[in-house]
């Protein structure tokens, strides 16, 4: 049995205004959390709409668990939260989720158990009895996630699932996605909140002007260099050049106070070298107060990739 959940080969959607996406080829493994990134107007939502069968591609092909995208068989395996969603405000949250369950052809007895279960999972709980018109935007977003999960899908497509939530709500959504991932579900995540992608996703792809610009494992992106920050006491400016010459490392003085306390940033090739560098500090009579590893942020990777390039944004 194939271990691939999502596969596309040259998937293309061309519009008369030049937008869309071109020649996008990706593979997402079963049980993997995949982050799909890009500036506004890059074509991310267009790509997802092709995967879930809402629009037909101009060229190329794609498969969901081995079934052609847009087929009934492929659609049975997925749940989808669109970026722009609207629910009948005169219905209760419970009724909205029940409607989606009926659209999935769910058995009545299964539905009776499943609807309150997913409402509880997304943090709506008893407020499922309230009408949607009384829901905040964040509550409506939780409702959308519940609708995406009602059929217990193997693959979940989420387009900005945390954009309307406060920090507590975002953390709850992260925990929910971690739970889904632990259950073996495949998660395809479109998000501008790069911190969420860092925490949740295994691999990422960056789309710009409708084409894949970069891709890779999140762990590789965040560890592109080993950078340490050290707080030391008894520091003198002449020691900076000595540390550089002796170690051969890139050593930067970030700040220094009048009492000789200083923050240094050091870039090394191997993690094991930090111990040796610490002995150099202590050997010169300085006091080592604190050592911490500085992690490369996904935002920096994103900005370096798109810097200086044209992209189709809201401008």
XYZ file of C-alpha atoms in Angstrom:
315
model
C 0.000 0.000 0.000
C 1.304 3.445 -0.926
C 2.560 5.713 1.844
C 1.649 8.842 -0.149
C -1.475 10.773 0.897
C -1.295 13.675 -1.582
C 0.603 13.754 -4.868
C 0.562 16.287 -7.694
C 2.476 16.354 -10.960
C 2.639 19.675 -12.794
C -0.738 20.765 -11.395
C -1.712 24.029 -13.074
C -4.651 26.431 -12.989
C -4.532 29.427 -15.309
C -6.939 32.360 -15.117
C -7.424 35.163 -17.645
C -5.988 37.692 -15.168
C -2.718 35.765 -14.924
C -3.299 34.495 -11.406
C -3.495 30.885 -10.353
C -0.611 28.435 -10.055
C 1.666 26.665 -12.505
C 3.440 23.331 -12.638
C 3.149 22.557 -8.908
C 4.493 19.114 -8.002
C 4.452 17.928 -4.387
C 4.163 14.739 -2.362
C 2.765 14.554 1.167
C 3.134 11.345 3.151
C 0.390 9.709 5.166
C 0.322 11.044 8.719
C 2.452 14.045 7.792
C 1.697 17.672 8.631
C 2.530 19.778 5.581
C 2.712 23.585 5.634
C 1.888 25.491 2.456
C 3.204 29.061 2.636
C 3.321 32.118 0.432
C 2.525 35.843 0.188
C -1.025 37.037 -0.444
C -2.081 36.231 -4.004
C 0.574 33.549 -4.460
C -2.015 30.964 -5.521
C -2.180 28.866 -2.335
C -5.980 28.779 -2.058
C -6.301 28.037 -5.776
C -4.028 25.030 -5.338
C -6.003 23.747 -2.347
C -9.314 24.196 -4.189
C -7.970 21.962 -6.951
C -6.917 19.326 -4.413
C -10.343 19.221 -2.763
C -12.166 19.205 -6.101
C -13.763 22.652 -6.056
C -12.097 23.798 -9.280
C -10.674 21.817 -12.192
C -7.004 22.132 -13.171
C -5.952 23.502 -16.543
C -3.116 20.998 -16.757
C -1.315 18.383 -14.715
C -2.749 15.803 -12.371
C -3.193 15.122 -8.684
C -4.161 12.230 -6.449
C -5.643 11.870 -2.966
C -4.760 8.464 -1.469
C -4.286 7.199 -5.008
C -7.640 8.496 -6.281
C -7.843 11.330 -8.849
C -8.548 14.744 -7.323
C -12.168 15.768 -7.732
C -13.446 12.179 -7.751
C -16.087 10.994 -5.286
C -13.608 8.473 -3.889
C -11.051 11.215 -3.170
C -13.632 13.504 -1.577
C -14.739 10.786 0.841
C -11.285 10.866 2.442
C -10.973 14.605 3.116
C -12.183 17.362 5.421
C -11.861 21.006 4.391
C -11.954 24.365 6.172
C -11.932 27.186 3.563
C -10.396 30.553 4.275
C -13.713 32.308 3.600
C -16.649 30.526 5.165
C -20.254 31.466 5.887
C -22.771 29.538 7.954
C -26.527 29.967 8.266
C -26.816 32.376 11.188
C -30.332 31.211 12.066
C -29.079 27.663 12.754
C -27.401 26.524 15.941
C -23.801 25.375 15.802
C -24.991 21.832 16.410
C -27.406 22.054 13.487
C -24.659 23.335 11.174
C -22.391 20.403 12.018
C -25.305 17.986 11.701
C -26.060 19.390 8.244
C -22.482 18.721 7.152
C -22.730 15.200 8.570
C -25.867 14.611 6.493
C -24.107 15.917 3.387
C -21.417 13.293 4.049
C -24.100 10.597 4.140
C -23.413 9.771 7.775
C -25.575 7.192 9.530
C -28.063 8.770 11.955
C -26.847 6.826 14.987
C -23.202 7.613 14.223
C -24.151 11.265 13.754
C -25.842 11.387 17.150
C -22.543 10.520 18.843
C -20.164 12.245 16.466
C -21.674 15.772 16.436
C -21.302 16.518 20.185
C -17.896 14.833 20.140
C -16.394 17.173 17.526
C -18.046 20.232 19.091
C -16.301 19.338 22.336
C -12.979 18.711 20.572
C -12.904 22.191 19.009
C -13.887 23.970 22.226
C -17.527 24.836 21.456
C -19.090 22.308 23.803
C -22.523 23.282 25.112
C -22.482 26.483 23.084
C -23.389 24.260 20.196
C -26.984 24.917 21.301
C -26.566 28.656 20.523
C -27.426 30.168 17.157
C -24.519 31.037 14.870
C -25.524 34.731 14.861
C -24.413 34.875 18.503
C -20.961 33.430 17.727
C -17.847 35.567 17.563
C -15.582 35.214 14.529
C -13.326 32.945 16.548
C -16.261 30.730 17.533
C -17.342 30.514 13.901
C -13.834 29.423 12.995
C -14.004 26.671 15.602
C -17.334 25.670 14.075
C -15.682 25.465 10.654
C -13.002 23.139 12.029
C -15.748 20.962 13.531
C -17.426 20.738 10.116
C -14.095 19.759 8.533
C -13.659 16.941 11.065
C -17.218 15.606 11.215
C -16.619 12.744 8.758
C -13.441 11.650 10.600
C -11.335 12.270 7.450
C -7.950 10.751 6.694
C -6.723 14.082 5.289
C -7.621 17.517 6.678
C -7.158 20.659 4.567
C -7.117 23.789 6.720
C -6.903 27.272 5.184
C -5.908 29.754 7.937
C -7.489 27.783 10.823
C -6.161 30.118 13.561
C -6.444 33.551 11.929
C -9.470 34.720 13.968
C -8.476 33.172 17.287
C -6.916 34.753 20.365
C -3.657 33.267 21.766
C -5.556 30.804 23.964
C -7.678 29.672 21.018
C -4.599 29.307 18.812
C -2.940 27.101 21.417
C -6.077 24.961 21.612
C -6.106 24.548 17.822
C -2.426 23.587 17.893
C -3.180 20.945 20.512
C -6.075 19.649 18.430
C -3.901 19.397 15.305
C -1.189 17.627 17.312
C -3.839 15.141 18.481
C -5.041 14.563 14.913
C -1.459 14.036 13.780
C -0.880 11.556 16.607
C -3.949 9.654 15.369
C -2.254 9.268 11.985
C -4.233 11.869 10.054
C -2.584 13.867 7.292
C -2.751 17.658 7.740
C -2.375 20.143 4.894
C -2.060 23.586 6.484
C -2.261 26.964 4.766
C -1.302 29.629 7.273
C 0.224 33.092 7.540
C 0.954 32.371 11.220
C 4.443 30.970 10.768
C 4.793 30.196 14.458
C 1.935 27.692 14.122
C 3.627 26.101 11.109
C 6.900 25.794 13.048
C 5.179 23.909 15.861
C 2.854 21.677 13.830
C 4.405 20.901 10.444
C 7.016 18.361 9.383
C 7.671 19.789 5.923
C 6.880 23.019 4.113
C 6.675 24.452 0.611
C 6.779 28.135 -0.301
C 4.677 29.329 -3.238
C 5.376 32.642 -4.987
C 3.705 33.936 -8.149
C 2.014 30.581 -8.554
C 5.181 28.447 -8.488
C 7.084 26.524 -5.807
C 10.024 28.660 -4.742
C 11.459 26.571 -1.904
C 10.604 23.435 0.050
C 12.128 21.360 2.804
C 11.877 19.879 6.260
C 11.018 22.370 9.002
C 13.771 20.939 11.209
C 16.353 21.645 8.490
C 15.090 25.186 7.947
C 15.239 26.004 11.654
C 18.738 24.601 12.072
C 20.481 26.198 9.100
C 23.187 27.415 11.457
C 24.131 26.752 15.061
C 24.033 30.048 16.898
C 24.550 30.461 20.642
C 23.958 33.426 22.912
C 26.162 33.795 25.977
C 25.859 36.136 28.939
C 29.295 36.785 30.448
C 30.754 38.956 33.205
C 34.119 40.716 33.304
C 34.135 41.321 29.560
C 36.593 43.796 27.984
C 36.412 44.934 24.333
C 39.934 43.651 23.505
C 38.736 40.114 24.326
C 36.387 40.154 21.337
C 39.161 40.000 18.708
C 41.051 37.441 20.833
C 37.988 35.156 20.938
C 37.538 35.477 17.171
C 41.181 34.758 16.379
C 41.533 31.886 18.845
C 38.275 30.091 18.068
C 37.873 30.952 14.399
C 34.142 31.469 15.058
C 31.934 34.378 14.109
C 31.653 36.191 17.471
C 29.459 39.290 17.792
C 29.125 41.613 20.774
C 25.378 42.191 21.078
C 25.416 44.493 24.121
C 27.594 45.480 27.074
C 26.855 47.179 30.371
C 29.108 49.440 32.426
C 29.848 46.669 34.959
C 31.393 44.475 32.257
C 28.369 42.217 31.761
C 27.947 41.458 28.055
C 25.862 39.384 25.641
C 27.792 37.562 22.921
C 26.435 35.736 19.882
C 28.575 32.943 18.447
C 28.042 30.941 15.244
C 29.583 27.464 15.267
C 29.809 24.540 12.863
C 29.108 21.786 15.393
C 27.108 21.690 18.605
C 29.975 20.044 20.494
C 32.146 23.158 20.024
C 30.157 25.184 22.539
C 31.820 23.405 25.471
C 35.295 24.245 24.196
C 34.282 27.870 23.610
C 32.987 28.070 27.179
C 36.434 27.022 28.469
C 37.994 29.884 26.473
C 35.627 32.319 28.195
C 36.412 31.008 31.665
C 40.147 30.722 30.920
C 40.317 34.472 30.277
C 38.879 35.221 33.712
C 35.341 35.962 32.554
C 32.282 34.646 34.360
C 29.832 32.570 32.322
C 26.295 33.358 33.492
C 24.103 31.891 30.783
C 24.334 29.896 27.538
C 21.342 29.359 25.248
C 20.896 28.136 21.699
C 19.281 30.611 19.320
C 16.898 28.935 16.898
C 16.517 30.161 13.351
C 12.945 31.332 12.827
C 10.744 30.325 9.917
C 9.850 33.969 9.349
C 13.478 34.750 8.520
C 13.575 31.859 6.025
C 10.322 33.081 4.469
C 11.478 36.700 4.137
C 14.892 35.787 2.726
C 13.201 33.632 0.093
C 10.786 36.292 -1.195
C 12.988 39.345 -0.650
C 13.482 41.292 -3.861
C 11.062 39.134 -5.834
C 7.831 40.310 -7.402
C 4.696 38.789 -5.955
C 1.002 39.288 -6.467
C -0.171 40.864 -3.248
C -3.025 43.119 -2.283
C -1.134 46.067 -3.766
